[in-house]
């Protein structure tokens, strides 16, 4: 139990004396009909008297100031402001930000969870980004100028992709000596034949089990290439994330990779999935995003796959 020297009221009407004091040799109970010597006495928080174990409560020693400790505790609780003091009920309790949910959050029974990405409050059921479709929401409080800058970045990325496609068409029409990948086979049998031909030339880790291999055509745009290897056939583990595939592909094609050395998007490499028509996230699994026979392209300076609309560093 706590010492009586504490300024705030105690949980009970009595407290133990300080047993850590080496000079303390006990005290006699102050109840009139007891006077017992107790080496671990109790102090009444109402009348401040010292009593033994049997008479420590207010009723046990017929306290003359019974209830005073409870009154002090009540006054202390009233002087402490509550968490919702000065706020309207609508500011504390509100519905979950998910349009399909009617749960009232901000109560003692249903707490709220704040999503820092979209700047909204959700119930426990919709607290995860995947549960409230966070990637398709415009963050509350996002500055228009910042949003326009991200839109310009996305347009520039689309322009880079179009430029890459135009370069491929120009090479095909000019009769360049470079052999372009054949169009994707339309029939299942033709696709199997194409994948089998790809397996014959693909390079990768020999220790990787065949059942975990994903065979891909890998290419880099002209602005990215710094060596004589513009493309190649490789296989990677389906358990790898795309960030690891990017590092391995850049090393195989001898492309400069500075993704881990800075934060400037114009110098970073990204992976474009030709069949899917989108940029792949670094944390996506190979097995869930790609299949054998697909083609990926290394592009530089096309920006993130999903723009970050709220930049906390510039807030």
PDB file of C-alpha atoms in Angstrom:
ATOM      1  CA  UNK A   1       0.000   0.000   0.000  1.00  0.00           C
ATOM      2  CA  UNK A   2       1.117   3.586  -0.629  1.00  0.00           C
ATOM      3  CA  UNK A   3       2.569   5.870   2.002  1.00  0.00           C
ATOM      4  CA  UNK A   4       0.409   8.499   3.652  1.00  0.00           C
ATOM      5  CA  UNK A   5       2.755  11.198   2.360  1.00  0.00           C
ATOM      6  CA  UNK A   6       1.023  11.110  -1.018  1.00  0.00           C
ATOM      7  CA  UNK A   7      -0.999  14.245  -1.747  1.00  0.00           C
ATOM      8  CA  UNK A   8      -3.790  12.510  -3.674  1.00  0.00           C
ATOM      9  CA  UNK A   9      -6.515  10.526  -1.866  1.00  0.00           C
ATOM     10  CA  UNK A  10      -6.021   6.810  -1.299  1.00  0.00           C
ATOM     11  CA  UNK A  11      -8.083   3.942  -2.642  1.00  0.00           C
ATOM     12  CA  UNK A  12      -8.986   2.883   0.930  1.00  0.00           C
ATOM     13  CA  UNK A  13      -9.635   4.761   4.153  1.00  0.00           C
ATOM     14  CA  UNK A  14      -6.366   3.482   5.686  1.00  0.00           C
ATOM     15  CA  UNK A  15      -2.713   3.153   4.639  1.00  0.00           C
ATOM     16  CA  UNK A  16       0.252   1.247   6.033  1.00  0.00           C
ATOM     17  CA  UNK A  17       3.069   3.013   7.807  1.00  0.00           C
ATOM     18  CA  UNK A  18       6.500   3.205   6.181  1.00  0.00           C
ATOM     19  CA  UNK A  19       7.973  -0.257   6.826  1.00  0.00           C
ATOM     20  CA  UNK A  20      11.239   0.737   5.052  1.00  0.00           C
ATOM     21  CA  UNK A  21      12.240   2.999   7.941  1.00  0.00           C
ATOM     22  CA  UNK A  22      14.882   0.993   9.928  1.00  0.00           C
ATOM     23  CA  UNK A  23      14.173   3.051  13.065  1.00  0.00           C
ATOM     24  CA  UNK A  24      10.499   2.138  13.099  1.00  0.00           C
ATOM     25  CA  UNK A  25       9.853  -0.370  15.894  1.00  0.00           C
ATOM     26  CA  UNK A  26       6.072  -0.365  15.696  1.00  0.00           C
ATOM     27  CA  UNK A  27       3.257   1.635  17.301  1.00  0.00           C
ATOM     28  CA  UNK A  28       0.421   1.027  19.738  1.00  0.00           C
ATOM     29  CA  UNK A  29      -3.104   0.921  18.381  1.00  0.00           C
ATOM     30  CA  UNK A  30      -4.911   4.149  19.338  1.00  0.00           C
ATOM     31  CA  UNK A  31      -8.280   2.464  19.663  1.00  0.00           C
ATOM     32  CA  UNK A  32      -9.381   2.989  23.291  1.00  0.00           C
ATOM     33  CA  UNK A  33      -9.987  -0.656  24.137  1.00  0.00           C
ATOM     34  CA  UNK A  34      -6.987  -2.150  22.230  1.00  0.00           C
ATOM     35  CA  UNK A  35      -3.586  -0.433  22.667  1.00  0.00           C
ATOM     36  CA  UNK A  36      -1.934  -3.424  20.963  1.00  0.00           C
ATOM     37  CA  UNK A  37       1.686  -3.034  19.789  1.00  0.00           C
ATOM     38  CA  UNK A  38       1.709  -3.546  16.008  1.00  0.00           C
ATOM     39  CA  UNK A  39       4.980  -3.596  14.047  1.00  0.00           C
ATOM     40  CA  UNK A  40       3.089  -2.929  10.793  1.00  0.00           C
ATOM     41  CA  UNK A  41       0.510  -0.337  11.858  1.00  0.00           C
ATOM     42  CA  UNK A  42      -2.075   1.400   9.664  1.00  0.00           C
ATOM     43  CA  UNK A  43      -2.882   5.127   9.469  1.00  0.00           C
ATOM     44  CA  UNK A  44      -6.483   6.248   9.046  1.00  0.00           C
ATOM     45  CA  UNK A  45      -6.766   8.769   6.191  1.00  0.00           C
ATOM     46  CA  UNK A  46      -9.711  10.493   7.848  1.00  0.00           C
ATOM     47  CA  UNK A  47      -8.648  11.055  11.461  1.00  0.00           C
ATOM     48  CA  UNK A  48      -4.885  10.410  10.884  1.00  0.00           C
ATOM     49  CA  UNK A  49      -4.797   7.991  13.813  1.00  0.00           C
ATOM     50  CA  UNK A  50      -2.609   4.840  14.018  1.00  0.00           C
ATOM     51  CA  UNK A  51      -4.329   1.473  14.416  1.00  0.00           C
ATOM     52  CA  UNK A  52      -3.647  -2.260  14.318  1.00  0.00           C
ATOM     53  CA  UNK A  53      -4.861  -4.713  11.692  1.00  0.00           C
ATOM     54  CA  UNK A  54      -8.177  -5.375  13.465  1.00  0.00           C
ATOM     55  CA  UNK A  55      -9.110  -1.692  13.879  1.00  0.00           C
ATOM     56  CA  UNK A  56      -7.664  -0.183  10.671  1.00  0.00           C
ATOM     57  CA  UNK A  57     -11.037   0.579   9.029  1.00  0.00           C
ATOM     58  CA  UNK A  58     -13.235   3.531   9.955  1.00  0.00           C
ATOM     59  CA  UNK A  59     -15.944   1.268  11.274  1.00  0.00           C
ATOM     60  CA  UNK A  60     -13.377  -0.812  13.181  1.00  0.00           C
ATOM     61  CA  UNK A  61     -12.225   2.075  15.368  1.00  0.00           C
ATOM     62  CA  UNK A  62     -15.464   4.132  15.193  1.00  0.00           C
ATOM     63  CA  UNK A  63     -13.709   7.002  13.403  1.00  0.00           C
ATOM     64  CA  UNK A  64     -14.769  10.462  14.544  1.00  0.00           C
ATOM     65  CA  UNK A  65     -14.207  11.858  11.006  1.00  0.00           C
ATOM     66  CA  UNK A  66     -15.678   8.989   9.061  1.00  0.00           C
ATOM     67  CA  UNK A  67     -16.067   9.704   5.344  1.00  0.00           C
ATOM     68  CA  UNK A  68     -13.562  12.561   5.196  1.00  0.00           C
ATOM     69  CA  UNK A  69     -11.120  10.605   2.982  1.00  0.00           C
ATOM     70  CA  UNK A  70     -13.974   9.798   0.570  1.00  0.00           C
ATOM     71  CA  UNK A  71     -14.950  13.464   0.384  1.00  0.00           C
ATOM     72  CA  UNK A  72     -11.335  14.423  -0.406  1.00  0.00           C
ATOM     73  CA  UNK A  73     -11.190  11.825  -3.138  1.00  0.00           C
ATOM     74  CA  UNK A  74     -14.453  13.056  -4.633  1.00  0.00           C
ATOM     75  CA  UNK A  75     -13.195  16.662  -4.709  1.00  0.00           C
ATOM     76  CA  UNK A  76      -9.954  15.543  -6.393  1.00  0.00           C
ATOM     77  CA  UNK A  77     -11.860  13.659  -9.085  1.00  0.00           C
ATOM     78  CA  UNK A  78     -14.081  16.670  -9.762  1.00  0.00           C
ATOM     79  CA  UNK A  79     -11.052  18.976 -10.127  1.00  0.00           C
ATOM     80  CA  UNK A  80      -9.502  16.722 -12.800  1.00  0.00           C
ATOM     81  CA  UNK A  81     -10.873  17.606 -16.262  1.00  0.00           C
ATOM     82  CA  UNK A  82     -12.221  14.727 -18.334  1.00  0.00           C
ATOM     83  CA  UNK A  83     -10.834  13.810 -21.765  1.00  0.00           C
ATOM     84  CA  UNK A  84     -13.856  15.280 -23.507  1.00  0.00           C
ATOM     85  CA  UNK A  85     -13.948  18.528 -21.546  1.00  0.00           C
ATOM     86  CA  UNK A  86     -14.572  21.557 -23.743  1.00  0.00           C
ATOM     87  CA  UNK A  87     -15.542  19.454 -26.765  1.00  0.00           C
ATOM     88  CA  UNK A  88     -18.888  18.889 -28.390  1.00  0.00           C
ATOM     89  CA  UNK A  89     -20.317  15.383 -28.493  1.00  0.00           C
ATOM     90  CA  UNK A  90     -20.048  15.479 -32.309  1.00  0.00           C
ATOM     91  CA  UNK A  91     -16.299  16.062 -32.002  1.00  0.00           C
ATOM     92  CA  UNK A  92     -15.745  13.072 -29.720  1.00  0.00           C
ATOM     93  CA  UNK A  93     -18.280  10.569 -31.015  1.00  0.00           C
ATOM     94  CA  UNK A  94     -18.693  10.246 -34.785  1.00  0.00           C
ATOM     95  CA  UNK A  95     -19.424   7.517 -37.325  1.00  0.00           C
ATOM     96  CA  UNK A  96     -16.686   5.469 -38.969  1.00  0.00           C
ATOM     97  CA  UNK A  97     -15.351   7.171 -42.115  1.00  0.00           C
ATOM     98  CA  UNK A  98     -16.067   4.076 -44.203  1.00  0.00           C
ATOM     99  CA  UNK A  99     -19.267   4.765 -46.205  1.00  0.00           C
ATOM    100  CA  UNK A 100     -20.488   1.189 -45.687  1.00  0.00           C
ATOM    101  CA  UNK A 101     -20.067   1.265 -41.888  1.00  0.00           C
ATOM    102  CA  UNK A 102     -22.453   2.768 -39.329  1.00  0.00           C
ATOM    103  CA  UNK A 103     -20.340   2.124 -36.227  1.00  0.00           C
ATOM    104  CA  UNK A 104     -20.058   5.087 -33.830  1.00  0.00           C
ATOM    105  CA  UNK A 105     -16.410   5.540 -32.836  1.00  0.00           C
ATOM    106  CA  UNK A 106     -14.766   7.606 -30.126  1.00  0.00           C
ATOM    107  CA  UNK A 107     -16.735   5.939 -27.317  1.00  0.00           C
ATOM    108  CA  UNK A 108     -15.537   3.791 -24.433  1.00  0.00           C
ATOM    109  CA  UNK A 109     -16.848   0.688 -26.205  1.00  0.00           C
ATOM    110  CA  UNK A 110     -15.605   1.466 -29.722  1.00  0.00           C
ATOM    111  CA  UNK A 111     -12.292   3.289 -30.031  1.00  0.00           C
ATOM    112  CA  UNK A 112     -11.222   5.124 -33.179  1.00  0.00           C
ATOM    113  CA  UNK A 113      -8.108   4.453 -35.282  1.00  0.00           C
ATOM    114  CA  UNK A 114      -6.636   7.315 -37.326  1.00  0.00           C
ATOM    115  CA  UNK A 115      -5.232   6.565 -40.804  1.00  0.00           C
ATOM    116  CA  UNK A 116      -2.327   8.940 -41.484  1.00  0.00           C
ATOM    117  CA  UNK A 117      -2.442   8.275 -45.241  1.00  0.00           C
ATOM    118  CA  UNK A 118      -5.998   9.421 -45.998  1.00  0.00           C
ATOM    119  CA  UNK A 119      -6.335  11.455 -42.758  1.00  0.00           C
ATOM    120  CA  UNK A 120      -9.583   9.797 -41.618  1.00  0.00           C
ATOM    121  CA  UNK A 121     -10.796   7.967 -38.502  1.00  0.00           C
ATOM    122  CA  UNK A 122     -12.085   4.396 -38.686  1.00  0.00           C
ATOM    123  CA  UNK A 123     -13.430   1.652 -36.456  1.00  0.00           C
ATOM    124  CA  UNK A 124     -11.376  -1.423 -35.656  1.00  0.00           C
ATOM    125  CA  UNK A 125     -12.980  -3.383 -38.524  1.00  0.00           C
ATOM    126  CA  UNK A 126     -11.904  -0.841 -41.170  1.00  0.00           C
ATOM    127  CA  UNK A 127      -8.619   0.338 -39.608  1.00  0.00           C
ATOM    128  CA  UNK A 128      -6.385  -1.317 -42.242  1.00  0.00           C
ATOM    129  CA  UNK A 129      -5.724   0.450 -45.554  1.00  0.00           C
ATOM    130  CA  UNK A 130      -7.023  -2.522 -47.536  1.00  0.00           C
ATOM    131  CA  UNK A 131     -10.297  -2.502 -45.596  1.00  0.00           C
ATOM    132  CA  UNK A 132     -11.240   1.118 -46.358  1.00  0.00           C
ATOM    133  CA  UNK A 133      -9.791   1.336 -49.915  1.00  0.00           C
ATOM    134  CA  UNK A 134      -7.218   3.901 -48.834  1.00  0.00           C
ATOM    135  CA  UNK A 135      -5.316   4.027 -52.133  1.00  0.00           C
ATOM    136  CA  UNK A 136      -8.379   5.402 -53.987  1.00  0.00           C
ATOM    137  CA  UNK A 137      -9.163   8.151 -51.454  1.00  0.00           C
ATOM    138  CA  UNK A 138      -7.983  11.748 -51.673  1.00  0.00           C
ATOM    139  CA  UNK A 139      -6.513  12.631 -48.253  1.00  0.00           C
ATOM    140  CA  UNK A 140      -8.420  15.189 -46.196  1.00  0.00           C
ATOM    141  CA  UNK A 141      -6.388  18.374 -46.005  1.00  0.00           C
ATOM    142  CA  UNK A 142      -4.166  17.550 -48.998  1.00  0.00           C
ATOM    143  CA  UNK A 143      -3.004  20.781 -50.575  1.00  0.00           C
ATOM    144  CA  UNK A 144      -4.195  21.415 -54.118  1.00  0.00           C
ATOM    145  CA  UNK A 145      -0.756  22.510 -55.283  1.00  0.00           C
ATOM    146  CA  UNK A 146       0.797  19.299 -54.014  1.00  0.00           C
ATOM    147  CA  UNK A 147      -1.931  17.251 -55.704  1.00  0.00           C
ATOM    148  CA  UNK A 148      -1.348  19.060 -59.004  1.00  0.00           C
ATOM    149  CA  UNK A 149       2.385  18.402 -58.748  1.00  0.00           C
ATOM    150  CA  UNK A 150       1.728  14.687 -58.350  1.00  0.00           C
ATOM    151  CA  UNK A 151      -0.615  14.796 -61.352  1.00  0.00           C
ATOM    152  CA  UNK A 152       2.144  16.416 -63.420  1.00  0.00           C
ATOM    153  CA  UNK A 153       4.529  13.679 -62.311  1.00  0.00           C
ATOM    154  CA  UNK A 154       2.036  11.033 -63.410  1.00  0.00           C
ATOM    155  CA  UNK A 155       1.675  12.741 -66.802  1.00  0.00           C
ATOM    156  CA  UNK A 156       5.451  12.822 -67.222  1.00  0.00           C
ATOM    157  CA  UNK A 157       5.613   9.122 -66.371  1.00  0.00           C
ATOM    158  CA  UNK A 158       2.949   8.384 -68.982  1.00  0.00           C
ATOM    159  CA  UNK A 159       4.941  10.411 -71.495  1.00  0.00           C
ATOM    160  CA  UNK A 160       8.041   8.344 -70.765  1.00  0.00           C
ATOM    161  CA  UNK A 161       6.091   5.146 -71.329  1.00  0.00           C
ATOM    162  CA  UNK A 162       4.701   6.453 -74.613  1.00  0.00           C
ATOM    163  CA  UNK A 163       8.179   7.477 -75.713  1.00  0.00           C
ATOM    164  CA  UNK A 164       9.460   3.997 -74.985  1.00  0.00           C
ATOM    165  CA  UNK A 165       6.616   2.478 -77.035  1.00  0.00           C
ATOM    166  CA  UNK A 166       7.294   4.870 -79.927  1.00  0.00           C
ATOM    167  CA  UNK A 167      10.972   3.938 -79.876  1.00  0.00           C
ATOM    168  CA  UNK A 168      10.047   0.262 -80.121  1.00  0.00           C
ATOM    169  CA  UNK A 169       7.827   0.945 -83.141  1.00  0.00           C
ATOM    170  CA  UNK A 170      10.516   3.058 -84.813  1.00  0.00           C
ATOM    171  CA  UNK A 171      13.070   0.294 -84.470  1.00  0.00           C
ATOM    172  CA  UNK A 172      10.664  -2.215 -85.948  1.00  0.00           C
ATOM    173  CA  UNK A 173       9.818  -0.003 -88.950  1.00  0.00           C
ATOM    174  CA  UNK A 174      13.450   0.951 -89.671  1.00  0.00           C
ATOM    175  CA  UNK A 175      14.557  -2.667 -89.917  1.00  0.00           C
ATOM    176  CA  UNK A 176      16.979  -2.517 -87.013  1.00  0.00           C
ATOM    177  CA  UNK A 177      19.142  -5.547 -86.439  1.00  0.00           C
ATOM    178  CA  UNK A 178      17.814  -5.957 -82.905  1.00  0.00           C
ATOM    179  CA  UNK A 179      15.334  -8.809 -82.625  1.00  0.00           C
ATOM    180  CA  UNK A 180      12.165  -7.674 -80.858  1.00  0.00           C
ATOM    181  CA  UNK A 181      10.082 -10.062 -78.726  1.00  0.00           C
ATOM    182  CA  UNK A 182       7.364 -11.765 -80.723  1.00  0.00           C
ATOM    183  CA  UNK A 183       3.740 -10.837 -80.044  1.00  0.00           C
ATOM    184  CA  UNK A 184       2.122 -12.655 -77.171  1.00  0.00           C
ATOM    185  CA  UNK A 185       0.731 -15.989 -78.408  1.00  0.00           C
ATOM    186  CA  UNK A 186      -3.045 -16.151 -78.481  1.00  0.00           C
ATOM    187  CA  UNK A 187      -3.563 -19.885 -77.986  1.00  0.00           C
ATOM    188  CA  UNK A 188      -2.684 -21.891 -74.893  1.00  0.00           C
ATOM    189  CA  UNK A 189      -0.502 -24.289 -76.878  1.00  0.00           C
ATOM    190  CA  UNK A 190       1.428 -21.412 -78.456  1.00  0.00           C
ATOM    191  CA  UNK A 191       1.985 -19.841 -75.039  1.00  0.00           C
ATOM    192  CA  UNK A 192       3.368 -23.118 -73.692  1.00  0.00           C
ATOM    193  CA  UNK A 193       5.768 -23.365 -76.639  1.00  0.00           C
ATOM    194  CA  UNK A 194       6.877 -19.738 -76.132  1.00  0.00           C
ATOM    195  CA  UNK A 195       7.546 -20.329 -72.420  1.00  0.00           C
ATOM    196  CA  UNK A 196       9.495 -23.519 -73.184  1.00  0.00           C
ATOM    197  CA  UNK A 197      11.659 -21.619 -75.670  1.00  0.00           C
ATOM    198  CA  UNK A 198      12.173 -18.909 -73.053  1.00  0.00           C
ATOM    199  CA  UNK A 199      13.316 -21.518 -70.503  1.00  0.00           C
ATOM    200  CA  UNK A 200      16.086 -22.654 -72.855  1.00  0.00           C
ATOM    201  CA  UNK A 201      17.790 -19.257 -72.881  1.00  0.00           C
ATOM    202  CA  UNK A 202      16.797 -17.779 -69.507  1.00  0.00           C
ATOM    203  CA  UNK A 203      19.515 -17.229 -66.915  1.00  0.00           C
ATOM    204  CA  UNK A 204      19.272 -17.209 -63.135  1.00  0.00           C
ATOM    205  CA  UNK A 205      20.260 -18.916 -59.913  1.00  0.00           C
ATOM    206  CA  UNK A 206      20.796 -22.635 -60.583  1.00  0.00           C
ATOM    207  CA  UNK A 207      20.013 -23.417 -56.950  1.00  0.00           C
ATOM    208  CA  UNK A 208      16.456 -22.133 -57.328  1.00  0.00           C
ATOM    209  CA  UNK A 209      13.950 -25.058 -57.494  1.00  0.00           C
ATOM    210  CA  UNK A 210      12.242 -25.337 -60.916  1.00  0.00           C
ATOM    211  CA  UNK A 211       8.757 -25.210 -59.385  1.00  0.00           C
ATOM    212  CA  UNK A 212       9.490 -21.736 -57.923  1.00  0.00           C
ATOM    213  CA  UNK A 213      10.866 -20.175 -61.116  1.00  0.00           C
ATOM    214  CA  UNK A 214       9.093 -17.424 -63.067  1.00  0.00           C
ATOM    215  CA  UNK A 215      10.590 -16.897 -66.545  1.00  0.00           C
ATOM    216  CA  UNK A 216      10.499 -13.317 -67.867  1.00  0.00           C
ATOM    217  CA  UNK A 217      11.643 -11.126 -70.744  1.00  0.00           C
ATOM    218  CA  UNK A 218      13.527  -8.167 -69.222  1.00  0.00           C
ATOM    219  CA  UNK A 219      14.311  -4.959 -71.108  1.00  0.00           C
ATOM    220  CA  UNK A 220      15.443  -1.422 -70.301  1.00  0.00           C
ATOM    221  CA  UNK A 221      14.622   1.812 -72.110  1.00  0.00           C
ATOM    222  CA  UNK A 222      17.334   3.593 -74.069  1.00  0.00           C
ATOM    223  CA  UNK A 223      17.736   6.343 -71.453  1.00  0.00           C
ATOM    224  CA  UNK A 224      18.407   3.745 -68.796  1.00  0.00           C
ATOM    225  CA  UNK A 225      20.955   1.560 -70.578  1.00  0.00           C
ATOM    226  CA  UNK A 226      24.636   2.133 -69.791  1.00  0.00           C
ATOM    227  CA  UNK A 227      25.999  -1.046 -71.388  1.00  0.00           C
ATOM    228  CA  UNK A 228      25.624  -3.234 -74.488  1.00  0.00           C
ATOM    229  CA  UNK A 229      22.963  -5.475 -72.908  1.00  0.00           C
ATOM    230  CA  UNK A 230      19.568  -3.817 -73.590  1.00  0.00           C
ATOM    231  CA  UNK A 231      17.491  -6.930 -72.903  1.00  0.00           C
ATOM    232  CA  UNK A 232      17.629 -10.532 -71.777  1.00  0.00           C
ATOM    233  CA  UNK A 233      15.726 -13.577 -70.564  1.00  0.00           C
ATOM    234  CA  UNK A 234      15.898 -14.393 -66.848  1.00  0.00           C
ATOM    235  CA  UNK A 235      14.058 -16.380 -64.216  1.00  0.00           C
ATOM    236  CA  UNK A 236      13.357 -15.340 -60.626  1.00  0.00           C
ATOM    237  CA  UNK A 237      11.736 -16.901 -57.591  1.00  0.00           C
ATOM    238  CA  UNK A 238       7.978 -16.425 -57.297  1.00  0.00           C
ATOM    239  CA  UNK A 239       8.536 -15.641 -53.587  1.00  0.00           C
ATOM    240  CA  UNK A 240      10.724 -12.620 -54.365  1.00  0.00           C
ATOM    241  CA  UNK A 241       9.407  -9.075 -54.141  1.00  0.00           C
ATOM    242  CA  UNK A 242       9.691  -6.782 -57.150  1.00  0.00           C
ATOM    243  CA  UNK A 243      12.371  -4.679 -55.462  1.00  0.00           C
ATOM    244  CA  UNK A 244      14.688  -7.685 -55.384  1.00  0.00           C
ATOM    245  CA  UNK A 245      13.859  -8.477 -59.026  1.00  0.00           C
ATOM    246  CA  UNK A 246      14.744  -4.890 -59.984  1.00  0.00           C
ATOM    247  CA  UNK A 247      18.138  -5.164 -58.275  1.00  0.00           C
ATOM    248  CA  UNK A 248      18.889  -8.502 -59.965  1.00  0.00           C
ATOM    249  CA  UNK A 249      17.730  -7.306 -63.411  1.00  0.00           C
ATOM    250  CA  UNK A 250      19.726  -4.072 -63.176  1.00  0.00           C
ATOM    251  CA  UNK A 251      22.833  -6.055 -62.267  1.00  0.00           C
ATOM    252  CA  UNK A 252      22.319  -8.530 -65.126  1.00  0.00           C
ATOM    253  CA  UNK A 253      21.768  -5.778 -67.721  1.00  0.00           C
ATOM    254  CA  UNK A 254      24.516  -3.607 -66.181  1.00  0.00           C
ATOM    255  CA  UNK A 255      22.118  -0.736 -65.530  1.00  0.00           C
ATOM    256  CA  UNK A 256      23.068   1.890 -62.965  1.00  0.00           C
ATOM    257  CA  UNK A 257      20.852   1.405 -59.888  1.00  0.00           C
ATOM    258  CA  UNK A 258      20.833   4.212 -57.295  1.00  0.00           C
ATOM    259  CA  UNK A 259      17.484   3.396 -55.668  1.00  0.00           C
ATOM    260  CA  UNK A 260      19.131   2.811 -52.281  1.00  0.00           C
ATOM    261  CA  UNK A 261      21.330   5.920 -52.420  1.00  0.00           C
ATOM    262  CA  UNK A 262      18.827   8.767 -52.687  1.00  0.00           C
ATOM    263  CA  UNK A 263      15.193   9.817 -52.643  1.00  0.00           C
ATOM    264  CA  UNK A 264      15.008  11.781 -55.931  1.00  0.00           C
ATOM    265  CA  UNK A 265      12.456  10.039 -58.151  1.00  0.00           C
ATOM    266  CA  UNK A 266      14.092  11.219 -61.386  1.00  0.00           C
ATOM    267  CA  UNK A 267      17.061   8.959 -60.639  1.00  0.00           C
ATOM    268  CA  UNK A 268      15.127   5.910 -59.396  1.00  0.00           C
ATOM    269  CA  UNK A 269      14.383   2.809 -61.430  1.00  0.00           C
ATOM    270  CA  UNK A 270      10.880   1.376 -61.642  1.00  0.00           C
ATOM    271  CA  UNK A 271       9.472  -1.814 -63.182  1.00  0.00           C
ATOM    272  CA  UNK A 272       6.793  -1.529 -65.869  1.00  0.00           C
ATOM    273  CA  UNK A 273       4.695  -4.641 -66.554  1.00  0.00           C
ATOM    274  CA  UNK A 274       3.913  -4.640 -70.284  1.00  0.00           C
ATOM    275  CA  UNK A 275       1.053  -7.157 -70.182  1.00  0.00           C
ATOM    276  CA  UNK A 276      -0.512  -5.538 -67.103  1.00  0.00           C
ATOM    277  CA  UNK A 277       0.061  -1.997 -68.376  1.00  0.00           C
ATOM    278  CA  UNK A 278       1.157  -0.626 -64.986  1.00  0.00           C
ATOM    279  CA  UNK A 279       4.121   0.118 -62.753  1.00  0.00           C
ATOM    280  CA  UNK A 280       4.728  -2.548 -60.145  1.00  0.00           C
ATOM    281  CA  UNK A 281       5.190  -1.782 -56.451  1.00  0.00           C
ATOM    282  CA  UNK A 282       8.503  -2.728 -54.858  1.00  0.00           C
ATOM    283  CA  UNK A 283       6.766  -4.888 -52.231  1.00  0.00           C
ATOM    284  CA  UNK A 284       4.615  -6.904 -54.669  1.00  0.00           C
ATOM    285  CA  UNK A 285       5.357 -10.623 -54.880  1.00  0.00           C
ATOM    286  CA  UNK A 286       6.542 -11.964 -58.236  1.00  0.00           C
ATOM    287  CA  UNK A 287       4.146 -14.905 -58.045  1.00  0.00           C
ATOM    288  CA  UNK A 288       1.097 -12.657 -57.604  1.00  0.00           C
ATOM    289  CA  UNK A 289       1.987 -10.011 -60.208  1.00  0.00           C
ATOM    290  CA  UNK A 290       3.684 -11.944 -63.021  1.00  0.00           C
ATOM    291  CA  UNK A 291       3.504 -15.245 -64.875  1.00  0.00           C
ATOM    292  CA  UNK A 292       6.097 -16.998 -67.009  1.00  0.00           C
ATOM    293  CA  UNK A 293       6.395 -15.422 -70.443  1.00  0.00           C
ATOM    294  CA  UNK A 294       5.603 -11.869 -69.300  1.00  0.00           C
ATOM    295  CA  UNK A 295       7.770  -8.889 -70.171  1.00  0.00           C
ATOM    296  CA  UNK A 296       9.013  -6.217 -67.771  1.00  0.00           C
ATOM    297  CA  UNK A 297      10.820  -2.966 -68.614  1.00  0.00           C
ATOM    298  CA  UNK A 298      13.192  -0.971 -66.395  1.00  0.00           C
ATOM    299  CA  UNK A 299      12.309   2.740 -66.573  1.00  0.00           C
ATOM    300  CA  UNK A 300      14.001   5.639 -64.808  1.00  0.00           C
ATOM    301  CA  UNK A 301      12.318   8.748 -63.448  1.00  0.00           C
ATOM    302  CA  UNK A 302       8.694   7.718 -63.963  1.00  0.00           C
ATOM    303  CA  UNK A 303       7.738   8.271 -60.316  1.00  0.00           C
ATOM    304  CA  UNK A 304       6.079   5.957 -57.777  1.00  0.00           C
ATOM    305  CA  UNK A 305       3.402   3.475 -58.778  1.00  0.00           C
ATOM    306  CA  UNK A 306       0.923   5.145 -56.382  1.00  0.00           C
ATOM    307  CA  UNK A 307       1.624   8.881 -55.734  1.00  0.00           C
ATOM    308  CA  UNK A 308       1.910   9.956 -52.099  1.00  0.00           C
ATOM    309  CA  UNK A 309      -0.566  12.828 -51.909  1.00  0.00           C
ATOM    310  CA  UNK A 310       0.464  13.951 -48.424  1.00  0.00           C
ATOM    311  CA  UNK A 311       4.136  14.782 -47.997  1.00  0.00           C
ATOM    312  CA  UNK A 312       4.715  15.171 -44.277  1.00  0.00           C
ATOM    313  CA  UNK A 313       8.208  16.582 -44.818  1.00  0.00           C
ATOM    314  CA  UNK A 314       6.795  19.634 -46.596  1.00  0.00           C
ATOM    315  CA  UNK A 315       3.793  20.110 -44.340  1.00  0.00           C
TER     316      UNK A 315
END
